[in-house]
mmCIF file of C-alpha atoms in Angstrom:
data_model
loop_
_atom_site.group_PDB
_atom_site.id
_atom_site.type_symbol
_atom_site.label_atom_id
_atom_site.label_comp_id
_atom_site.label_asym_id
_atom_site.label_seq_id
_atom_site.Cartn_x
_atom_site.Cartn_y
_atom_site.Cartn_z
ATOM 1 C CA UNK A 1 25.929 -1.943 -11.163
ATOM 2 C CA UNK A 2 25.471 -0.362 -7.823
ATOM 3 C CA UNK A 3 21.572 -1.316 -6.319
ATOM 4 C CA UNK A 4 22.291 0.665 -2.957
ATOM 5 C CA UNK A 5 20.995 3.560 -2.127
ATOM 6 C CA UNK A 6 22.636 6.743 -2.796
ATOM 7 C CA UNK A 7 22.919 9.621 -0.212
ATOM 8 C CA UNK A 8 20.570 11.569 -1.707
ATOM 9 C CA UNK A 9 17.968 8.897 -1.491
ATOM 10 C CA UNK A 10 18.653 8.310 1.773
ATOM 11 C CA UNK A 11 18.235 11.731 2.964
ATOM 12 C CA UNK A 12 14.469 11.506 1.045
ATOM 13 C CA UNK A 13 13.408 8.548 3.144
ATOM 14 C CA UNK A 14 14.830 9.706 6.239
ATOM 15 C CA UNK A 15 13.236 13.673 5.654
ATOM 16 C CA UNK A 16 9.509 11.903 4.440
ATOM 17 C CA UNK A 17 10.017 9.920 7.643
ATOM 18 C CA UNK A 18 11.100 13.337 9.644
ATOM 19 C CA UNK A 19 7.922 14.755 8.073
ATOM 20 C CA UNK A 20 5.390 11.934 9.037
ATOM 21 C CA UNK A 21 6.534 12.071 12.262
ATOM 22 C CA UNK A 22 5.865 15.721 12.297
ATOM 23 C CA UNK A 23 2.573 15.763 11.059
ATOM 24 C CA UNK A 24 1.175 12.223 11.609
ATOM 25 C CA UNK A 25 2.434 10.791 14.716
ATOM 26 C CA UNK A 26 0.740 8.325 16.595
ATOM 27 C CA UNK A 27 -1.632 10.750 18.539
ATOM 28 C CA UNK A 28 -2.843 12.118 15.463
ATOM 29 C CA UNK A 29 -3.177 8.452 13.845
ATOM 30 C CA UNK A 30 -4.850 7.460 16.814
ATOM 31 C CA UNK A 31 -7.702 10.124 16.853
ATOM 32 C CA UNK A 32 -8.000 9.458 13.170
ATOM 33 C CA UNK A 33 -8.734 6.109 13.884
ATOM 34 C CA UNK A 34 -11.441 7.651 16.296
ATOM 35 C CA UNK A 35 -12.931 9.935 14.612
ATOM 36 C CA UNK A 36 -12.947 7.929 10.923
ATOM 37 C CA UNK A 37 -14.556 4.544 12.247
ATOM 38 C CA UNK A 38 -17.696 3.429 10.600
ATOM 39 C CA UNK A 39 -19.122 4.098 7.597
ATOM 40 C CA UNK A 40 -20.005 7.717 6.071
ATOM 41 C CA UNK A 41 -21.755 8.873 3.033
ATOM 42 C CA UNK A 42 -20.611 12.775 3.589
ATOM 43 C CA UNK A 43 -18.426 14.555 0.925
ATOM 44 C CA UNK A 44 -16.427 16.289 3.936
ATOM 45 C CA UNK A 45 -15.302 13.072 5.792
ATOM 46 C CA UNK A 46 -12.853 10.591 5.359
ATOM 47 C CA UNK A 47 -9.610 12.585 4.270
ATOM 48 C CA UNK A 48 -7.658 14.889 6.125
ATOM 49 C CA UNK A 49 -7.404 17.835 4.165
ATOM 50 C CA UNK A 50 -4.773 19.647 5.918
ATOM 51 C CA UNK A 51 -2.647 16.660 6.051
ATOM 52 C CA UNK A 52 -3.022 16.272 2.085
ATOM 53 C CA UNK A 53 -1.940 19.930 1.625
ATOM 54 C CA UNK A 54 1.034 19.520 3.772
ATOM 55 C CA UNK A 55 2.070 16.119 1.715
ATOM 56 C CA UNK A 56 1.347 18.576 -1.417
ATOM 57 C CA UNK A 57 3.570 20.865 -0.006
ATOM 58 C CA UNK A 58 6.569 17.987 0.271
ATOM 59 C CA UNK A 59 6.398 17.243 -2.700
ATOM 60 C CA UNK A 60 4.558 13.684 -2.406
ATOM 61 C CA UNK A 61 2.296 13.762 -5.333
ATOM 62 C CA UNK A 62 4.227 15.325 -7.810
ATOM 63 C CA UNK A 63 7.774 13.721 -7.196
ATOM 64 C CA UNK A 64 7.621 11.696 -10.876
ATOM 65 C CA UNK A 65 6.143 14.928 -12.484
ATOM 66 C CA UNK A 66 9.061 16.839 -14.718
ATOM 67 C CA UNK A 67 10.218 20.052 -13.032
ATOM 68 C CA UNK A 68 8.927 21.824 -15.855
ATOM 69 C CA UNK A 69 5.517 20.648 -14.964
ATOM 70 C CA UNK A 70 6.121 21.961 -11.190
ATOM 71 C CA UNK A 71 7.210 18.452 -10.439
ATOM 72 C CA UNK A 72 10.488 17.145 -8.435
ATOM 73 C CA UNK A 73 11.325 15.212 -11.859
ATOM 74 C CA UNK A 74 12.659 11.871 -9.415
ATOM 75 C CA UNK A 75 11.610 8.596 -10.789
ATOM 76 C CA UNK A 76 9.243 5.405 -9.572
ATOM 77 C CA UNK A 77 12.411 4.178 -7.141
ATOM 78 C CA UNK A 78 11.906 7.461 -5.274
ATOM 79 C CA UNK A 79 8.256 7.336 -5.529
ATOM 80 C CA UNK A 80 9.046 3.531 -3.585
ATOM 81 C CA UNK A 81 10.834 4.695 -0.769
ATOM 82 C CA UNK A 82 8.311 7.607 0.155
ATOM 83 C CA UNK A 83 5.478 5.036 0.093
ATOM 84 C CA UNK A 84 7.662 2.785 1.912
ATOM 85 C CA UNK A 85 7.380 5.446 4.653
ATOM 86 C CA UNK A 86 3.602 6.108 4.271
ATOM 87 C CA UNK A 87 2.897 2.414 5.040
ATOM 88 C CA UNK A 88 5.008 2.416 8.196
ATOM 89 C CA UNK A 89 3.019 5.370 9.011
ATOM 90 C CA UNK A 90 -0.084 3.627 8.404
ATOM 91 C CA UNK A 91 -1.147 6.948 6.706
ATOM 92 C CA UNK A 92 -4.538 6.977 5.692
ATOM 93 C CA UNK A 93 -5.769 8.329 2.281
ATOM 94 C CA UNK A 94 -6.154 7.067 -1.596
ATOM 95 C CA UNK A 95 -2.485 8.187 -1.900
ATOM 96 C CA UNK A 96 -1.131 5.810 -4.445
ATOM 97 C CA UNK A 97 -4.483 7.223 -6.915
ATOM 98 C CA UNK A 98 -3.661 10.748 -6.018
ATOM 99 C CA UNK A 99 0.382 10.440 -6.663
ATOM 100 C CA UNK A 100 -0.806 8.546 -10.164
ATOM 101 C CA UNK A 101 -3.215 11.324 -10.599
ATOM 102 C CA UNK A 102 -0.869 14.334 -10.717
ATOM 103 C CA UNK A 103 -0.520 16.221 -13.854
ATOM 104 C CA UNK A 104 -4.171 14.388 -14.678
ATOM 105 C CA UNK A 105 -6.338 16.410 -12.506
ATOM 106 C CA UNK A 106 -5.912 19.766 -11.585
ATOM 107 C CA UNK A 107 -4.751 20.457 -8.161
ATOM 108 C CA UNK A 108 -3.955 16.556 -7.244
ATOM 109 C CA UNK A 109 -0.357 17.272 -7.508
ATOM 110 C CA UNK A 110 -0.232 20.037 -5.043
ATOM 111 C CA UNK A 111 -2.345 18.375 -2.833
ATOM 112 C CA UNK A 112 -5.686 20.201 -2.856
ATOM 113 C CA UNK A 113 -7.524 17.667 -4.710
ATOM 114 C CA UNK A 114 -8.267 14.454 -3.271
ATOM 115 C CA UNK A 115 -8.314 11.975 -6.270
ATOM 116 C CA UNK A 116 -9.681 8.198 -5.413
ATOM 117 C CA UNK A 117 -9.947 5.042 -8.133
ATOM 118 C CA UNK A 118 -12.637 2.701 -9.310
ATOM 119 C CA UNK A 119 -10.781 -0.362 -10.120
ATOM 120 C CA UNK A 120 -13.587 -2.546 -11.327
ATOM 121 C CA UNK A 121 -14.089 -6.012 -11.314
ATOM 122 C CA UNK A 122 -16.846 -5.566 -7.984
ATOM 123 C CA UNK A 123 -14.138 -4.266 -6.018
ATOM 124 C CA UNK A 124 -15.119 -1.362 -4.083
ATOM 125 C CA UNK A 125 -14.419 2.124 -3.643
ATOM 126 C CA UNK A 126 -12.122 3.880 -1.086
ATOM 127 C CA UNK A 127 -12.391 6.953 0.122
ATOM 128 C CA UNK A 128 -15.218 7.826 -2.343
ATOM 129 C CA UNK A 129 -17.219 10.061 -0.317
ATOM 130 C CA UNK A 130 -14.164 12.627 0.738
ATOM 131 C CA UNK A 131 -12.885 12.504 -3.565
ATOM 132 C CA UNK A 132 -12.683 15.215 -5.409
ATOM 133 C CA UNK A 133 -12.251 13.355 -8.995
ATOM 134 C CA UNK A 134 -12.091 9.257 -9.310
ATOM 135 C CA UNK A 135 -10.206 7.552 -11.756
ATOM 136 C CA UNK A 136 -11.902 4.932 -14.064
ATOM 137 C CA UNK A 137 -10.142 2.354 -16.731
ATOM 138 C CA UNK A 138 -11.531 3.279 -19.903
ATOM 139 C CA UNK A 139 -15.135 4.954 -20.991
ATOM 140 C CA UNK A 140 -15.689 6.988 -23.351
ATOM 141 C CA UNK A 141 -14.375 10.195 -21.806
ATOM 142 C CA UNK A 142 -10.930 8.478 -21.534
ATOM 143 C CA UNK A 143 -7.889 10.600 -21.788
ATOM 144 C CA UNK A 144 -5.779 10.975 -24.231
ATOM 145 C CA UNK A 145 -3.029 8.668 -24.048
ATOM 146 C CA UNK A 146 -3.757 7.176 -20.645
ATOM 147 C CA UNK A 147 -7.129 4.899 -21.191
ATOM 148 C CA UNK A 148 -8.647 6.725 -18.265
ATOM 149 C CA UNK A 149 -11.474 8.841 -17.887
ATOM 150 C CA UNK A 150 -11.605 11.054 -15.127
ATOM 151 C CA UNK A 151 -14.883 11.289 -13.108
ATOM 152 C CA UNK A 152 -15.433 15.026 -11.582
ATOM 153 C CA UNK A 153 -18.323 17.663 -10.887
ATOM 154 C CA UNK A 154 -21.812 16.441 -11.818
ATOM 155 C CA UNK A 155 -20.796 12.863 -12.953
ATOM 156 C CA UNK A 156 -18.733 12.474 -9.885
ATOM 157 C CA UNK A 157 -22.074 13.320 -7.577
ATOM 158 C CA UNK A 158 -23.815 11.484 -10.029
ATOM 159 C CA UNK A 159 -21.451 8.101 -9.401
ATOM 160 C CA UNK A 160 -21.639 8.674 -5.599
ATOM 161 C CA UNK A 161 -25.138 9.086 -5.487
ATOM 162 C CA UNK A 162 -25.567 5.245 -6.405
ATOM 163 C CA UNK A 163 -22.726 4.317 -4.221
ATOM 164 C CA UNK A 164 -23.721 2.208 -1.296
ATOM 165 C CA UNK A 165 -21.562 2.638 1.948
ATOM 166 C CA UNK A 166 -19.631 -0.941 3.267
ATOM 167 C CA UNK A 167 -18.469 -1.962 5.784
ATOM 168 C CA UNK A 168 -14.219 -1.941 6.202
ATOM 169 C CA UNK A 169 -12.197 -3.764 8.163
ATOM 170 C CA UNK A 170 -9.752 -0.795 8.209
ATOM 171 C CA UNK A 171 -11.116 1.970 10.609
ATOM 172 C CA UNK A 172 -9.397 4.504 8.560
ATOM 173 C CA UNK A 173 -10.642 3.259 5.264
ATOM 174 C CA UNK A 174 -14.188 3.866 4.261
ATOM 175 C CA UNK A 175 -15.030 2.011 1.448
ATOM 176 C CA UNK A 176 -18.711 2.358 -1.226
ATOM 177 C CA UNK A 177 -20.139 -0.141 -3.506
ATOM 178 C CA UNK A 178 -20.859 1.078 -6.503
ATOM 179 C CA UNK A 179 -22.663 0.326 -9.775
ATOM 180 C CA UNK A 180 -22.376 3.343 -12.140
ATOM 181 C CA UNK A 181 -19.520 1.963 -14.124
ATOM 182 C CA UNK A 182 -21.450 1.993 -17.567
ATOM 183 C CA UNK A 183 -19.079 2.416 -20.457
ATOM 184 C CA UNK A 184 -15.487 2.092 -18.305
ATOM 185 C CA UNK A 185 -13.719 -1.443 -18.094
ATOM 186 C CA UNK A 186 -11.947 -0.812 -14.695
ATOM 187 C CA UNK A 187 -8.879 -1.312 -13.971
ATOM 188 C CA UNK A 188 -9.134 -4.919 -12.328
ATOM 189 C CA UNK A 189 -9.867 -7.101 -15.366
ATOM 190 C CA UNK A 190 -9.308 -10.383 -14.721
ATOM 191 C CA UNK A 191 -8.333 -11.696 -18.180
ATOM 192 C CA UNK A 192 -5.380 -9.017 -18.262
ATOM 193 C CA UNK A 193 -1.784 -11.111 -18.409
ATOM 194 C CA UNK A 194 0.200 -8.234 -18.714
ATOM 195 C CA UNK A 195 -1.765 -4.926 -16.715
ATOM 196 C CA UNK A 196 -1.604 -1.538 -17.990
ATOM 197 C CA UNK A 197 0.937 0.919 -16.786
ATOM 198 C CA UNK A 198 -1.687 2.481 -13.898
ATOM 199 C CA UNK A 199 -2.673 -0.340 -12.701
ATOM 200 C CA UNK A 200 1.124 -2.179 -12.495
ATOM 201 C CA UNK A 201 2.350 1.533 -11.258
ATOM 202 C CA UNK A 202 -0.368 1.714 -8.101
ATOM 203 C CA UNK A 203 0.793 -2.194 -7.414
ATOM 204 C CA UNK A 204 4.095 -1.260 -6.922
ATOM 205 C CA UNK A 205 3.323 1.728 -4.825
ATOM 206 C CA UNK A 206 0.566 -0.384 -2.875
ATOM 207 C CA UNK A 207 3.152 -3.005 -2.565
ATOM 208 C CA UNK A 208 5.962 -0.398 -1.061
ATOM 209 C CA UNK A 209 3.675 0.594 1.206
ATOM 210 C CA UNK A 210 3.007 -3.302 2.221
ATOM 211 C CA UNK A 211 6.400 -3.569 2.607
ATOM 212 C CA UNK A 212 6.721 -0.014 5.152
ATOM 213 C CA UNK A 213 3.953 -1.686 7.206
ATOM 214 C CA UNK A 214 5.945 -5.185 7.454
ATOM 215 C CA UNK A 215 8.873 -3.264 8.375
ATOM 216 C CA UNK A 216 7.295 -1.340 10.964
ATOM 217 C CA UNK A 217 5.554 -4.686 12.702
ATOM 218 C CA UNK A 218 8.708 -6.814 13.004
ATOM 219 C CA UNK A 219 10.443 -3.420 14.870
ATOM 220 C CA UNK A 220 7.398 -3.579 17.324
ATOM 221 C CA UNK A 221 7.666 -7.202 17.514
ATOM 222 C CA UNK A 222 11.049 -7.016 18.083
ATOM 223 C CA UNK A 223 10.917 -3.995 20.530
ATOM 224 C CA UNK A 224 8.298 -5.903 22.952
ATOM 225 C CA UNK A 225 10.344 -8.926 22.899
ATOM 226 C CA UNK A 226 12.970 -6.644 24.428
ATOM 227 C CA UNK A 227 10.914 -5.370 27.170
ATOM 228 C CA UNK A 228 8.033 -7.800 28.208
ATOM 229 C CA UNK A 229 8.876 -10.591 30.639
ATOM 230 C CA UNK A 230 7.295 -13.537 31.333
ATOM 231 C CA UNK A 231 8.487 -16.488 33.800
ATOM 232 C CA UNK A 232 11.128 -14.151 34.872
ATOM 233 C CA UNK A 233 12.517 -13.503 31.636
ATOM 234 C CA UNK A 234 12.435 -11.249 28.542
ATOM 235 C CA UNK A 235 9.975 -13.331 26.293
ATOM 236 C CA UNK A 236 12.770 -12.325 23.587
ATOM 237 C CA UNK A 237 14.846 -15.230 25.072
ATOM 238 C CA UNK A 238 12.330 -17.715 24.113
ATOM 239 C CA UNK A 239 13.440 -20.274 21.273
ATOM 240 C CA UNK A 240 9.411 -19.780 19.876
ATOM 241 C CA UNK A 241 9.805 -15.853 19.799
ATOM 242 C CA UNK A 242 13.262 -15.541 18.326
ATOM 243 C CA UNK A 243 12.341 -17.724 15.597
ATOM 244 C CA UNK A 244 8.815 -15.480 14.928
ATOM 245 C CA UNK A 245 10.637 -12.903 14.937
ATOM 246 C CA UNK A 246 13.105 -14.297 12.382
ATOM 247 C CA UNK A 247 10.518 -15.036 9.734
ATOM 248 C CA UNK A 248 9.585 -11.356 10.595
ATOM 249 C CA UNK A 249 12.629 -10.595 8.996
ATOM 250 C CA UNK A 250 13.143 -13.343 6.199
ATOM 251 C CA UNK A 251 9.584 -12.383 5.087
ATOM 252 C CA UNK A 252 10.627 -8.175 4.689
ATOM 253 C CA UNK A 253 14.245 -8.286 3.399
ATOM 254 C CA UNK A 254 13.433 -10.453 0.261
ATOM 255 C CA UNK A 255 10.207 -8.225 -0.159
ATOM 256 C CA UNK A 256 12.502 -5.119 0.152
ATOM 257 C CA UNK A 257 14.755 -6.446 -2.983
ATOM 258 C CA UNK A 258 11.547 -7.528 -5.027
ATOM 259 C CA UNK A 259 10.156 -4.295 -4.750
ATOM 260 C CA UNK A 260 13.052 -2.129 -5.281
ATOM 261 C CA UNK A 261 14.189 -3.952 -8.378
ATOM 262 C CA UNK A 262 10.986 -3.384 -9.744
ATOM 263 C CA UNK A 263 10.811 0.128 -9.326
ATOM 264 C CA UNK A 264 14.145 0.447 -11.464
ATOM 265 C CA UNK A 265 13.234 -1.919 -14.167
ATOM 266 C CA UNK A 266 9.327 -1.536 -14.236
ATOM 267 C CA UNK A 267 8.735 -4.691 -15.359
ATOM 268 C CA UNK A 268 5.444 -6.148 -15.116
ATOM 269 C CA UNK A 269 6.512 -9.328 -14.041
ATOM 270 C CA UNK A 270 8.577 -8.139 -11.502
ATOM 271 C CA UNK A 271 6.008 -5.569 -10.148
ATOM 272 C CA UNK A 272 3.834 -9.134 -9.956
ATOM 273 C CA UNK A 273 6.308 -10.826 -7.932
ATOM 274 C CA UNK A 274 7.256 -7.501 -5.757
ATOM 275 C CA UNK A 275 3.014 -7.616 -4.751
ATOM 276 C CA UNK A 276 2.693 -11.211 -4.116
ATOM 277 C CA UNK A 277 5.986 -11.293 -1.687
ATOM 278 C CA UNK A 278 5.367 -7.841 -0.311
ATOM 279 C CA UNK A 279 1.357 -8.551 0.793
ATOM 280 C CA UNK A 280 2.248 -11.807 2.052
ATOM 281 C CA UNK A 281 4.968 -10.018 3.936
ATOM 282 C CA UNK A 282 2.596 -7.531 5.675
ATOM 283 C CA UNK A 283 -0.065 -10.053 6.255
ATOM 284 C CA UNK A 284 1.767 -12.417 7.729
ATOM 285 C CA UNK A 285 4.590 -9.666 9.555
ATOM 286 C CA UNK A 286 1.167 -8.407 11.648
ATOM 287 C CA UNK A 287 -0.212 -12.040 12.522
ATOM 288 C CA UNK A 288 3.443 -12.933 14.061
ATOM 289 C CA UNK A 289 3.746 -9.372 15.863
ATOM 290 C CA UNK A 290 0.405 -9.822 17.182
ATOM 291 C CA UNK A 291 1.150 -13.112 18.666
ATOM 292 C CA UNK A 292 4.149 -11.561 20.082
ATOM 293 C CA UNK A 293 2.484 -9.403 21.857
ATOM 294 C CA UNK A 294 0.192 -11.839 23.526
ATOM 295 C CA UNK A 295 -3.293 -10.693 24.657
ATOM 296 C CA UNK A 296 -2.514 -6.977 24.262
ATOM 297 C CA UNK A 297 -2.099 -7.439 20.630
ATOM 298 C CA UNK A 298 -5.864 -7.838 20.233
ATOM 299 C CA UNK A 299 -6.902 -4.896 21.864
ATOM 300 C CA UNK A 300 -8.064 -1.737 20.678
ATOM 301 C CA UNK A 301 -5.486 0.561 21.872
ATOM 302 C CA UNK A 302 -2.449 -1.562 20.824
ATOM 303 C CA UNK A 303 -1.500 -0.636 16.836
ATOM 304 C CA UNK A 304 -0.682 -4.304 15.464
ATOM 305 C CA UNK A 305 -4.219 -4.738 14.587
ATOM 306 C CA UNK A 306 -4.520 -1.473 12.120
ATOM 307 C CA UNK A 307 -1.434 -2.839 10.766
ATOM 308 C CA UNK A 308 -2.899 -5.981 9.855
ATOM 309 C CA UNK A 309 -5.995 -4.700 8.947
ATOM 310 C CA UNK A 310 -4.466 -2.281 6.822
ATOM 311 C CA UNK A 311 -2.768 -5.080 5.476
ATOM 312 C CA UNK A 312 -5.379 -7.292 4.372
ATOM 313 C CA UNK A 313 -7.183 -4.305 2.343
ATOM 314 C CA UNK A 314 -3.912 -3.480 0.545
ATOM 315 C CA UNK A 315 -3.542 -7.277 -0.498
ATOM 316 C CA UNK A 316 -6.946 -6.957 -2.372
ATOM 317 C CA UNK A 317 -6.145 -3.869 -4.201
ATOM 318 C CA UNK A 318 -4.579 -3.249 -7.968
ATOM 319 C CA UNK A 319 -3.503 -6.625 -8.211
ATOM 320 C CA UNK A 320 -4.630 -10.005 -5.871
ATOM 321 C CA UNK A 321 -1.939 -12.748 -5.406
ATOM 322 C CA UNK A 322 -4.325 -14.563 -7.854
ATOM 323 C CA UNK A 323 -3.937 -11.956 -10.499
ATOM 324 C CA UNK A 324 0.094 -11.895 -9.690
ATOM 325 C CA UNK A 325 0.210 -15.626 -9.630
ATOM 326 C CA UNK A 326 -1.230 -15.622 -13.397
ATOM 327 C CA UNK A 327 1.097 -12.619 -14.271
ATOM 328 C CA UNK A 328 4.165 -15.386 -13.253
ATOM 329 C CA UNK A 329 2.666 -18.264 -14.715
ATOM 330 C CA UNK A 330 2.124 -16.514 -18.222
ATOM 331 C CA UNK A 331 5.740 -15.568 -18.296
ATOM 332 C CA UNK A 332 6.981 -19.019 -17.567
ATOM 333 C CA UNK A 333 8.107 -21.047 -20.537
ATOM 334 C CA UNK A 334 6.516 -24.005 -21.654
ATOM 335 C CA UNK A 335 7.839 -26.885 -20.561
ATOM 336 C CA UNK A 336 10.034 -29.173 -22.589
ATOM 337 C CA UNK A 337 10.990 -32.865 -21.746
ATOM 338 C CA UNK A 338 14.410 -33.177 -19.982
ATOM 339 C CA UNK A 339 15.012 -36.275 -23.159
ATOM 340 C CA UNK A 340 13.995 -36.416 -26.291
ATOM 341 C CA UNK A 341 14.317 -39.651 -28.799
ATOM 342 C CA UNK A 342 14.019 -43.063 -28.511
ATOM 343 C CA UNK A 343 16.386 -43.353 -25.477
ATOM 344 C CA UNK A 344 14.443 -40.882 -23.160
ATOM 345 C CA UNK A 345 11.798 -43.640 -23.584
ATOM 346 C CA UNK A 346 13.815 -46.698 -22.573
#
C-alpha cells in the first residue's frame, strides 16, 4: 500500500498554501493580532468575515461534504493537509467547529456562518462572541443522528448573555466562560474511553493544525540559524543549536506519520496518539525556536511567541494528553506473566 501523497494532493496543499499566502500573509496576521488583543463581548468582533467567505469560497468547509450536497466530496486525509496549512498560517478562527459544522448549519459550509463549539467539562468558549450558531454535545434539541444540538437565534443570545469574557493567552483567540449548558453533556467528558466521532474528528483536525505550526517553527528556527551570527559565526554552527534544531525535526516527522495514518484509518486510538505526539510537537517545536532566536524571540514583534501560544490553547482543546493518555491505556491489553506454572516460581 502506497502512504505517499498523490499529485493531486499535493497540488491541494500547495494551492491552500498559495491561497493563505494570498489572503493571510503576515501583514494581515500581524494587524489581526493588533486589532483582536484583549477581551470583547461584541457580536461583530473576533472573526474576520471576509476572510471566512473567501475560505468558503475554496472550498475549506465543505471539502468532506458529497458533491451532491455542494461539497468537494474529498475525505478526512484531505481535510488534514488543509489544516496542516491553516496552523502554519497561524490562521485565526473556530475553523475545525465550522469545517465539522457544514451540512449542520446553514451557510457554515460556504462560509457565511461562523459556527464555534462548547466542549464542556469547564472548558471555555472560543470565539463565542463573533458565532453565528455553537455546537453543544447532547441536549434535548440534539440532532438527528449526530448527538448535537445546535445553539442559534434567541438561545444563542440567550447562552452569550451569561458568558463571561477571559482572559487568552492567544491574542487572536478570545475566549468566554460560560454556564448555560443545562440539558447538553459537552463534548469533553472525562469518563469517555472511546470519544464520539465530533469530538475524535476536531482532534485530528486540531492536531493537523499542531502539526502545521511545528512545521512552520523548526523552518524559522532553522532559517535564523542560517543568518544570525554570534562570536563571528552563524549560530547554526553551534553543536547546542544543531542539535535543537534536530529535535525540531525528530519531534514533527513522527507527528506527521501519526497524524496522517489516522486520517486514513480514523481510528480512535490512533487519532489519540496523533494529538498527544502532535501537541507535544508544537509545544515544544516553539520553546526550542524561541531559544534559537535568543532575546528577540520574546518580543512582541517576532512570531515564535503566537506560535507557542497558539500552541498551548490547541493542546487543551477536544482532547488533553490526559484524555489521550487514557484513550492508549484502555486499548492496551492486560498484562499476562511472561511464566506460568510451578517453574516460573522457582
Amino acid at each position: 500500500m502506497d502512504f505517499q501523497l498523490s499529485d493531486d494532493q499535493r497540488a491541494l496543499r500547495s494551492g491552500m498554501r498559495d491561497l493563505l499566502g494570498a489572503v493571510f500573509d503576515r501583514d494581515r496576521m500581524r494587524a489581526a493580532v493588533e486589532r483582536g488583543g484583549g477581551v470583547h463581548r461584541d457580536r461583530g468582533g473576533g472573526v474576520d468575515r471576509g476572510l471566512w467567505r473567501e475560505l468558503g469560497a475554496a472550498g475549506f468547509f465543505a471539502l468532506r461534504l458529497p458533491e451532491e450536497a455542494g461539497g468537494v466530496g474529498l475525505g478526512l486525509p484531505e481535510a488534514v493537509l488543509l489544516f496542516e496549512e491553516a496552523g502554519r498560517a497561524l490562521l485565526p478562527g473556530p475553523l475545525v467547529a465550522t469545517h465539522l459544522a457544514a451540512g449542520l448549519v446553514k451557510g457554515a459550509a460556504e462560509g457565511e456562518a461562523v459556527v464555534t463549539v462548547a466542549e464542556g467539562g469547564g472548558r471555555p468558549v472560543a470565539d463565542l462572541g463573533g458565532a453565528d450558531a455553537v455546537l453543544v454535545g447532547g441536549g434535548a434539541g440534539a440532532v438527528a443522528g449526530q448527538g448535537l444540538e445546535v445553539l442559534a437565534g434567541e438561545e444563542l443570545e440567550a447562552f452569550v448573555a451569561e458568558a463571561v469574557p477571559v482572559r487568552s493567552m492567544d491574542p487572536l483567540t478570545r475566549l468566554h466562560r460560560t454556564t448555560g449548558l443545562a440539558g447538553a453533556t459537552g463534548l469533553a467528558g472525562a469518563s469517555e474511553a472511546y470519544p464520539g466521532a465530533l469530538r475524535r474528528e476536531g482532534a485530528l483536525l486540531s492536531a493537523a493544525e499542531q502539526l502545521g505550526s511545528a512545521a512552520r517553527t523548526t523552518e524559522m528556527a532553522v532559517q535564523h540559524a542560517r543568518s544570525r551570527e554570534q562570536f563571528g559565526s552563524l549560530i547554526g554552527s553551534f553543536q547546542a543549536v544543531k542539535h535543537l534544531c534536530a529535535d525540531m525535526l525528530a519531534r514533527t516527522e513522527p507527528a506527521r506519520s501519526a497524524v496522517y495514518a489516522a486520517a486514513v484509518t480514523g481510528d480512535p486510538v490512533e487519532i489519540a496518539a496523533a494529538k498527544l505526539l502532535a501537541d507535544e510537537a508544537a509545544v515544544r517545536n516553539a520553546r526550542d525556536c524561541l531559544q534559537i532566536h535568543g532575546g528577540m524571540g520574546f518580543t512582541w514583534e517576532a512570531d515564535v511567541h503566537l506560535h507557542l501560544k497558539r500552541a498551548w490553547l490547541r493542546a487543551a482543546r477536544w482532547l488533553t494528553a490526559a484524555e489521550a493518555e487514557e484513550v492508549l491505556a484502555a486499548d492496551l491489553d492486560p498484562v499476562r506473566p511472561l511464566y506460568s506454572g510451578s517453574a516460573a516460581l522457582g
